[in-house]
GROMACS .gro file of C-alpha atoms in nm:
model
  328
    1MET     CA    1 -15.084   6.321 -10.952
    2ILE     CA    2 -14.947   6.101 -10.676
    3SER     CA    3 -14.573   6.142 -10.630
    4PHE     CA    4 -14.334   5.849 -10.647
    5VAL     CA    5 -14.269   5.878 -10.274
    6ALA     CA    6 -14.643   5.877 -10.201
    7LYS     CA    7 -14.693   5.571 -10.421
    8ARG     CA    8 -14.415   5.391 -10.236
    9ALA     CA    9 -14.575   5.485  -9.906
   10LEU     CA   10 -14.917   5.360 -10.015
   11ALA     CA   11 -14.765   5.036 -10.139
   12ALA     CA   12 -14.587   4.989  -9.807
   13ILE     CA   13 -14.910   5.052  -9.616
   14ALA     CA   14 -15.095   4.803  -9.836
   15ALA     CA   15 -14.822   4.541  -9.789
   16LEU     CA   16 -14.824   4.598  -9.413
   17SER     CA   17 -15.203   4.567  -9.403
   18LEU     CA   18 -15.189   4.244  -9.603
   19ALA     CA   19 -14.920   4.103  -9.378
   20THR     CA   20 -15.117   4.200  -9.067
   21PHE     CA   21 -15.431   4.040  -9.212
   22SER     CA   22 -15.239   3.723  -9.303
   23LEU     CA   23 -15.092   3.697  -8.954
   24ALA     CA   24 -15.433   3.752  -8.797
   25THR     CA   25 -15.587   3.486  -9.021
   26LEU     CA   26 -15.308   3.242  -8.938
   27ALA     CA   27 -15.349   3.306  -8.565
   28PHE     CA   28 -15.725   3.255  -8.598
   29ALA     CA   29 -15.673   2.928  -8.784
   30GLN     CA   30 -15.423   2.805  -8.524
   31ASP     CA   31 -15.681   2.860  -8.249
   32PHE     CA   32 -15.963   2.704  -8.455
   33PRO     CA   33 -16.196   2.567  -8.336
   34LYS     CA   34 -16.273   2.732  -8.002
   35ARG     CA   35 -16.640   2.634  -7.991
   36PRO     CA   36 -16.879   2.374  -8.135
   37LEU     CA   37 -16.930   2.358  -8.512
   38THR     CA   38 -17.252   2.312  -8.709
   39MET     CA   39 -17.284   2.066  -8.995
   40ILE     CA   40 -17.590   2.137  -9.211
   41VAL     CA   41 -17.761   1.830  -9.357
   42PRO     CA   42 -17.990   1.909  -9.656
   43PHE     CA   43 -18.249   1.646  -9.568
   44ALA     CA   44 -18.461   1.511  -9.284
   45ALA     CA   45 -18.309   1.297  -9.010
   46GLY     CA   46 -18.270   0.928  -9.087
   47GLY     CA   47 -18.177   0.950  -9.456
   48THR     CA   48 -17.847   0.860  -9.619
   49SER     CA   49 -17.687   1.205  -9.597
   50ASP     CA   50 -17.798   1.237  -9.235
   51VAL     CA   51 -17.661   0.898  -9.130
   52ILE     CA   52 -17.328   0.960  -9.305
   53ALA     CA   53 -17.307   1.313  -9.162
   54ARG     CA   54 -17.365   1.196  -8.805
   55THR     CA   55 -17.116   0.912  -8.841
   56VAL     CA   56 -16.843   1.138  -8.979
   57ALA     CA   57 -16.924   1.438  -8.755
   58GLU     CA   58 -16.876   1.241  -8.436
   59GLN     CA   59 -16.524   1.138  -8.529
   60MET     CA   60 -16.437   1.476  -8.682
   61GLY     CA   61 -16.542   1.638  -8.357
   62ILE     CA   62 -16.305   1.412  -8.165
   63ALA     CA   63 -16.021   1.501  -8.402
   64LEU     CA   64 -16.094   1.875  -8.366
   65GLY     CA   65 -16.158   1.866  -7.993
   66GLN     CA   66 -16.506   2.018  -8.035
   67THR     CA   67 -16.860   1.889  -8.080
   68ILE     CA   68 -17.012   1.910  -8.429
   69VAL     CA   69 -17.385   1.973  -8.407
   70ILE     CA   70 -17.604   1.836  -8.686
   71GLU     CA   71 -17.868   2.075  -8.825
   72ASN     CA   72 -18.124   1.917  -9.058
   73VAL     CA   73 -18.257   2.172  -9.308
   74ALA     CA   74 -18.491   1.993  -9.548
   75GLY     CA   75 -18.662   2.133  -9.857
   76ALA     CA   76 -18.629   2.190 -10.232
   77GLY     CA   77 -18.405   1.890 -10.292
   78GLY     CA   78 -18.140   2.029 -10.058
   79SER     CA   79 -18.124   2.383 -10.198
   80THR     CA   80 -18.285   2.533  -9.886
   81ALA     CA   81 -17.996   2.400  -9.679
   82LEU     CA   82 -17.732   2.509  -9.931
   83ALA     CA   83 -17.877   2.861  -9.935
   84ARG     CA   84 -17.847   2.868  -9.557
   85ALA     CA   85 -17.489   2.739  -9.573
   86SER     CA   86 -17.386   2.989  -9.840
   87ARG     CA   87 -17.494   3.277  -9.613
   88ALA     CA   88 -17.300   3.153  -9.310
   89GLU     CA   89 -16.993   3.331  -9.182
   90PRO     CA   90 -16.686   3.193  -9.365
   91ASP     CA   91 -16.511   3.109  -9.041
   92GLY     CA   92 -16.522   2.729  -9.049
   93TYR     CA   93 -16.788   2.700  -8.782
   94THR     CA   94 -17.064   2.622  -9.032
   95ILE     CA   95 -17.011   2.350  -9.292
   96ALA     CA   96 -17.249   2.140  -9.499
   97ILE     CA   97 -17.262   1.790  -9.634
   98GLY     CA   98 -17.370   1.757  -9.996
   99ASN     CA   99 -17.382   1.518 -10.289
  100ALA     CA  100 -17.418   1.515 -10.667
  101GLY     CA  101 -17.781   1.619 -10.628
  102THR     CA  102 -17.746   1.913 -10.391
  103ASN     CA  103 -17.416   2.042 -10.528
  104ALA     CA  104 -17.440   1.967 -10.900
  105ALA     CA  105 -17.781   1.869 -11.039
  106THR     CA  106 -17.961   2.140 -10.844
  107TYR     CA  107 -17.811   2.414 -11.063
  108THR     CA  108 -17.994   2.278 -11.366
  109ILE     CA  109 -18.320   2.199 -11.189
  110TYR     CA  110 -18.334   2.532 -11.003
  111PRO     CA  111 -18.146   2.781 -11.224
  112LYS     CA  112 -18.251   3.084 -11.015
  113LEU     CA  113 -18.087   2.972 -10.692
  114PRO     CA  114 -17.934   3.240 -10.466
  115PHE     CA  115 -17.601   3.057 -10.478
  116THR     CA  116 -17.368   2.902 -10.736
  117PRO     CA  117 -17.099   2.632 -10.730
  118GLU     CA  118 -16.853   2.912 -10.657
  119SER     CA  119 -17.041   2.994 -10.334
  120PHE     CA  120 -16.871   2.697 -10.166
  121VAL     CA  121 -16.522   2.577 -10.093
  122PRO     CA  122 -16.474   2.200 -10.104
  123ILE     CA  123 -16.334   2.038  -9.790
  124ALA     CA  124 -16.327   1.666  -9.861
  125MET     CA  125 -16.520   1.374 -10.005
  126VAL     CA  126 -16.618   1.152  -9.714
  127ALA     CA  127 -16.820   0.865  -9.862
  128LYS     CA  128 -16.915   0.673 -10.175
  129THR     CA  129 -17.270   0.542 -10.194
  130PHE     CA  130 -17.467   0.291 -10.401
  131GLY     CA  131 -17.823   0.338 -10.523
  132VAL     CA  132 -18.094   0.080 -10.462
  133ILE     CA  133 -18.449   0.042 -10.589
  134ALA     CA  134 -18.676  -0.112 -10.325
  135LEU     CA  135 -19.049  -0.192 -10.352
  136ARG     CA  136 -19.330  -0.222 -10.101
  137LYS     CA  137 -19.335  -0.579  -9.976
  138ASP     CA  138 -19.672  -0.657 -10.136
  139PHE     CA  139 -19.584  -0.522 -10.482
  140PRO     CA  140 -19.699  -0.778 -10.745
  141ALA     CA  141 -19.368  -0.799 -10.936
  142LYS     CA  142 -19.106  -1.029 -10.782
  143ASP     CA  143 -18.799  -0.930 -10.987
  144LEU     CA  144 -18.678  -0.659 -11.224
  145LYS     CA  145 -18.806  -0.831 -11.539
  146GLU     CA  146 -19.156  -0.861 -11.390
  147PHE     CA  147 -19.139  -0.502 -11.262
  148ILE     CA  148 -19.058  -0.361 -11.606
  149ALA     CA  149 -19.336  -0.566 -11.765
  150TYR     CA  150 -19.583  -0.447 -11.500
  151ALA     CA  151 -19.473  -0.083 -11.537
  152LYS     CA  152 -19.511  -0.092 -11.915
  153ALA     CA  153 -19.858  -0.243 -11.879
  154ASN     CA  154 -19.951   0.031 -11.628
  155PRO     CA  155 -19.779   0.350 -11.753
  156GLY     CA  156 -19.771   0.633 -11.502
  157LYS     CA  157 -19.939   0.428 -11.230
  158ILE     CA  158 -19.629   0.324 -11.032
  159ASN     CA  159 -19.512   0.571 -10.766
  160LEU     CA  160 -19.146   0.580 -10.664
  161GLY     CA  161 -19.046   0.804 -10.374
  162HIS     CA  162 -18.725   1.006 -10.344
  163ALA     CA  163 -18.573   1.276 -10.123
  164GLY     CA  164 -18.683   1.569 -10.338
  165VAL     CA  165 -18.618   1.691 -10.690
  166GLY     CA  166 -18.246   1.753 -10.722
  167SER     CA  167 -18.145   1.509 -10.449
  168SER     CA  168 -17.914   1.215 -10.517
  169ASN     CA  169 -18.212   0.984 -10.467
  170TYR     CA  170 -18.398   1.170 -10.738
  171LEU     CA  171 -18.102   1.111 -10.968
  172ILE     CA  172 -18.120   0.739 -10.884
  173CYS     CA  173 -18.489   0.743 -10.983
  174LYS     CA  174 -18.421   0.928 -11.309
  175SER     CA  175 -18.136   0.696 -11.402
  176PHE     CA  176 -18.347   0.391 -11.323
  177VAL     CA  177 -18.664   0.480 -11.515
  178THR     CA  178 -18.455   0.603 -11.809
  179ALA     CA  179 -18.256   0.280 -11.825
  180ALA     CA  180 -18.569   0.068 -11.778
  181GLY     CA  181 -18.767   0.266 -12.033
  182VAL     CA  182 -19.073   0.291 -11.808
  183ASP     CA  183 -19.318   0.568 -11.723
  184ALA     CA  184 -19.332   0.599 -11.344
  185THR     CA  185 -19.446   0.885 -11.120
  186LEU     CA  186 -19.156   1.016 -10.911
  187VAL     CA  187 -19.280   1.145 -10.574
  188GLY     CA  188 -19.064   1.395 -10.386
  189TYR     CA  189 -19.035   1.404 -10.007
  190ARG     CA  190 -18.842   1.620  -9.762
  191GLY     CA  191 -18.588   1.343  -9.720
  192ALA     CA  192 -18.524   0.974  -9.780
  193ALA     CA  193 -18.660   0.864  -9.442
  194PRO     CA  194 -19.021   0.979  -9.493
  195ALA     CA  195 -19.023   0.829  -9.844
  196LEU     CA  196 -18.907   0.496  -9.704
  197THR     CA  197 -19.170   0.516  -9.428
  198ASP     CA  198 -19.444   0.551  -9.689
  199ALA     CA  199 -19.303   0.258  -9.890
  200ILE     CA  200 -19.303   0.045  -9.575
  201GLY     CA  201 -19.663   0.145  -9.517
  202SER     CA  202 -19.751   0.073  -9.883
  203GLN     CA  203 -19.852   0.437  -9.938
  204ILE     CA  204 -19.622   0.436 -10.242
  205ASP     CA  205 -19.493   0.151 -10.457
  206GLY     CA  206 -19.126   0.189 -10.383
  207VAL     CA  207 -18.826   0.412 -10.324
  208CYS     CA  208 -18.506   0.514 -10.496
  209ASP     CA  209 -18.257   0.525 -10.211
  210ALA     CA  210 -17.898   0.464 -10.111
  211ALA     CA  211 -17.803   0.132  -9.958
  212ALA     CA  212 -17.690   0.324  -9.650
  213SER     CA  213 -18.047   0.403  -9.548
  214VAL     CA  214 -18.253   0.122  -9.702
  215SER     CA  215 -18.044  -0.190  -9.631
  216GLN     CA  216 -18.183  -0.244  -9.282
  217SER     CA  217 -18.543  -0.223  -9.400
  218ILE     CA  218 -18.470  -0.471  -9.679
  219GLY     CA  219 -18.301  -0.704  -9.432
  220ASP     CA  220 -18.599  -0.678  -9.196
  221LYS     CA  221 -18.830  -0.753  -9.492
  222LEU     CA  222 -19.016  -0.424  -9.448
  223VAL     CA  223 -18.956  -0.354  -9.816
  224ARG     CA  224 -18.826  -0.576 -10.097
  225GLY     CA  225 -18.502  -0.496 -10.273
  226LEU     CA  226 -18.526  -0.498 -10.653
  227VAL     CA  227 -18.180  -0.402 -10.783
  228VAL     CA  228 -17.861  -0.220 -10.685
  229GLY     CA  229 -17.691   0.012 -10.933
  230SER     CA  230 -17.346  -0.125 -10.862
  231THR     CA  231 -17.097  -0.338 -11.051
  232VAL     CA  232 -17.066  -0.581 -10.759
  233ARG     CA  233 -17.310  -0.714 -10.501
  234LEU     CA  234 -17.311  -0.544 -10.162
  235ALA     CA  235 -17.197  -0.733  -9.854
  236THR     CA  236 -17.500  -0.616  -9.658
  237LEU     CA  237 -17.740  -0.721  -9.936
  238PRO     CA  238 -17.582  -1.035 -10.083
  239ASP     CA  239 -17.908  -1.154 -10.240
  240LEU     CA  240 -17.978  -0.827 -10.421
  241PRO     CA  241 -17.872  -0.851 -10.789
  242THR     CA  242 -17.660  -0.585 -10.956
  243SER     CA  243 -17.808  -0.400 -11.250
  244ALA     CA  244 -17.606  -0.610 -11.495
  245GLU     CA  245 -17.715  -0.935 -11.331
  246ALA     CA  246 -18.078  -0.822 -11.340
  247GLY     CA  247 -18.057  -0.741 -11.710
  248LEU     CA  248 -18.032  -0.362 -11.687
  249PRO     CA  249 -17.661  -0.276 -11.723
  250ASP     CA  250 -17.731   0.088 -11.814
  251PHE     CA  251 -17.860   0.156 -11.463
  252GLU     CA  252 -17.562   0.299 -11.272
  253ALA     CA  253 -17.607   0.461 -10.932
  254GLN     CA  254 -17.279   0.516 -10.756
  255GLY     CA  255 -17.263   0.849 -10.579
  256TRP     CA  256 -17.057   1.056 -10.337
  257ASN     CA  257 -17.096   1.268 -10.025
  258GLY     CA  258 -16.867   1.560  -9.952
  259LEU     CA  259 -16.818   1.845  -9.706
  260PHE     CA  260 -16.831   2.211  -9.809
  261ALA     CA  261 -16.769   2.548  -9.643
  262PRO     CA  262 -16.890   2.896  -9.745
  263LYS     CA  263 -16.680   3.088  -9.997
  264GLY     CA  264 -16.411   3.291  -9.824
  265THR     CA  265 -16.330   3.038  -9.555
  266PRO     CA  266 -15.953   3.070  -9.499
  267PRO     CA  267 -15.740   2.798  -9.659
  268ALA     CA  268 -15.573   2.723  -9.326
  269ILE     CA  269 -15.912   2.639  -9.174
  270ILE     CA  270 -16.010   2.431  -9.477
  271ALA     CA  271 -15.685   2.238  -9.425
  272LYS     CA  272 -15.776   2.172  -9.061
  273LEU     CA  273 -16.125   2.055  -9.153
  274ASN     CA  274 -15.985   1.837  -9.431
  275ALA     CA  275 -15.737   1.676  -9.192
  276ALA     CA  276 -16.016   1.609  -8.941
  277ALA     CA  277 -16.237   1.456  -9.211
  278ARG     CA  278 -15.949   1.238  -9.332
  279THR     CA  279 -15.884   1.121  -8.976
  280ALA     CA  280 -16.254   1.052  -8.921
  281VAL     CA  281 -16.308   0.824  -9.222
  282GLU     CA  282 -15.995   0.628  -9.137
  283THR     CA  283 -16.115   0.539  -8.785
  284ASP     CA  284 -16.235   0.189  -8.711
  285ALA     CA  285 -16.567   0.331  -8.587
  286VAL     CA  286 -16.647   0.495  -8.922
  287LYS     CA  287 -16.518   0.201  -9.126
  288LYS     CA  288 -16.741  -0.038  -8.932
  289ARG     CA  289 -17.046   0.187  -8.958
  290PHE     CA  290 -16.988   0.241  -9.330
  291ALA     CA  291 -16.953  -0.134  -9.384
  292ASP     CA  292 -17.287  -0.186  -9.210
  293LEU     CA  293 -17.438   0.073  -9.445
  294SER     CA  294 -17.282  -0.059  -9.768
  295THR     CA  295 -17.100   0.272  -9.791
  296VAL     CA  296 -16.731   0.306  -9.883
  297ALA     CA  297 -16.480   0.563  -9.761
  298PRO     CA  298 -16.273   0.742 -10.027
  299ASP     CA  299 -15.933   0.605 -10.122
  300PRO     CA  300 -15.640   0.791  -9.959
  301ASP     CA  301 -15.571   0.992 -10.275
  302GLU     CA  302 -15.938   1.099 -10.298
  303HIS     CA  303 -15.948   1.294  -9.970
  304THR     CA  304 -15.827   1.626 -10.113
  305PRO     CA  305 -16.045   1.934 -10.175
  306GLU     CA  306 -15.926   1.925 -10.537
  307VAL     CA  307 -16.076   1.581 -10.595
  308LEU     CA  308 -16.412   1.695 -10.458
  309GLN     CA  309 -16.400   2.006 -10.676
  310LYS     CA  310 -16.343   1.791 -10.984
  311LEU     CA  311 -16.645   1.577 -10.893
  312VAL     CA  312 -16.865   1.885 -10.862
  313THR     CA  313 -16.743   2.030 -11.192
  314ARG     CA  314 -16.794   1.697 -11.370
  315ASP     CA  315 -17.142   1.639 -11.232
  316VAL     CA  316 -17.267   1.994 -11.292
  317GLU     CA  317 -17.207   1.936 -11.662
  318LYS     CA  318 -17.334   1.577 -11.654
  319TYR     CA  319 -17.669   1.670 -11.503
  320ARG     CA  320 -17.705   1.984 -11.709
  321LYS     CA  321 -17.744   1.750 -12.006
  322MET     CA  322 -17.950   1.481 -11.830
  323LEU     CA  323 -18.197   1.710 -11.652
  324ALA     CA  324 -18.254   1.990 -11.901
  325ASP     CA  325 -18.626   1.908 -11.913
  326ASP     CA  326 -18.656   1.937 -11.534
  327ALA     CA  327 -18.545   2.300 -11.509
  328LYS     CA  328 -18.786   2.510 -11.305
   0.00000   0.00000   0.00000
């Protein structure tokens, strides 16, 4: 048996080791960052997550005094990127941007993933997005009522592109066809940008996308906006009706984008990253870019890691019910 004196000695050693570790961690956090960071984007360049990531990363880098390099890792609705992020060193130098698709719905669609919600530490929500349905410019239906009638007369023949099963754009598609009660073929791509490219080229009938990445193409008349899943019209698309105005109030498509770090990243570093993200979204540069994209920055009380964690927890359960039939 270990004597009382020995136990006291072991306890003292353990306490000293913990104190030394805590001091070392604090010193590391104080010096962070000493080199460029990497922000993993789960989709191809040009899509909503990519545009938001680049906008926020530039200003976060300024706040941190280091460059943040964007790494696009497309595939499997974002799960390829999240697997990569979950394996990164938990030192703050690798973070990822995610949404309700990549960080909530994916756990139902791909139940055998090599990571779980607990594999990540939330940093901050950085943007709120609004879903839009846009059609190829030569699609025969001119409004939502005509589209639904056409779709019901041609079940399974309409193709709507999205950024991959499990992505936020896929969730927009699912919400839309469910609310509309139509049978449409949902076509997955490695990101929103290639799906939009095919819609512009009339290779598919339309896309389920965020206003952030499709507004410009609608404005340039490369595709035709059908409806926005928002309660109010968007400033960048003033002629695009809301779902309620178009006669489909059950279609809701308001999403979020947030930053995550690998499990084990020290709280002091998370705090630094959170502060940088908060500073970034409050800059005039980000506000202007977001306004151009019909994207909204979080309210001041929504910047905390706790708020982002609540969103993830809520949406994991929400999509577990909605997407049970999509499980792989």
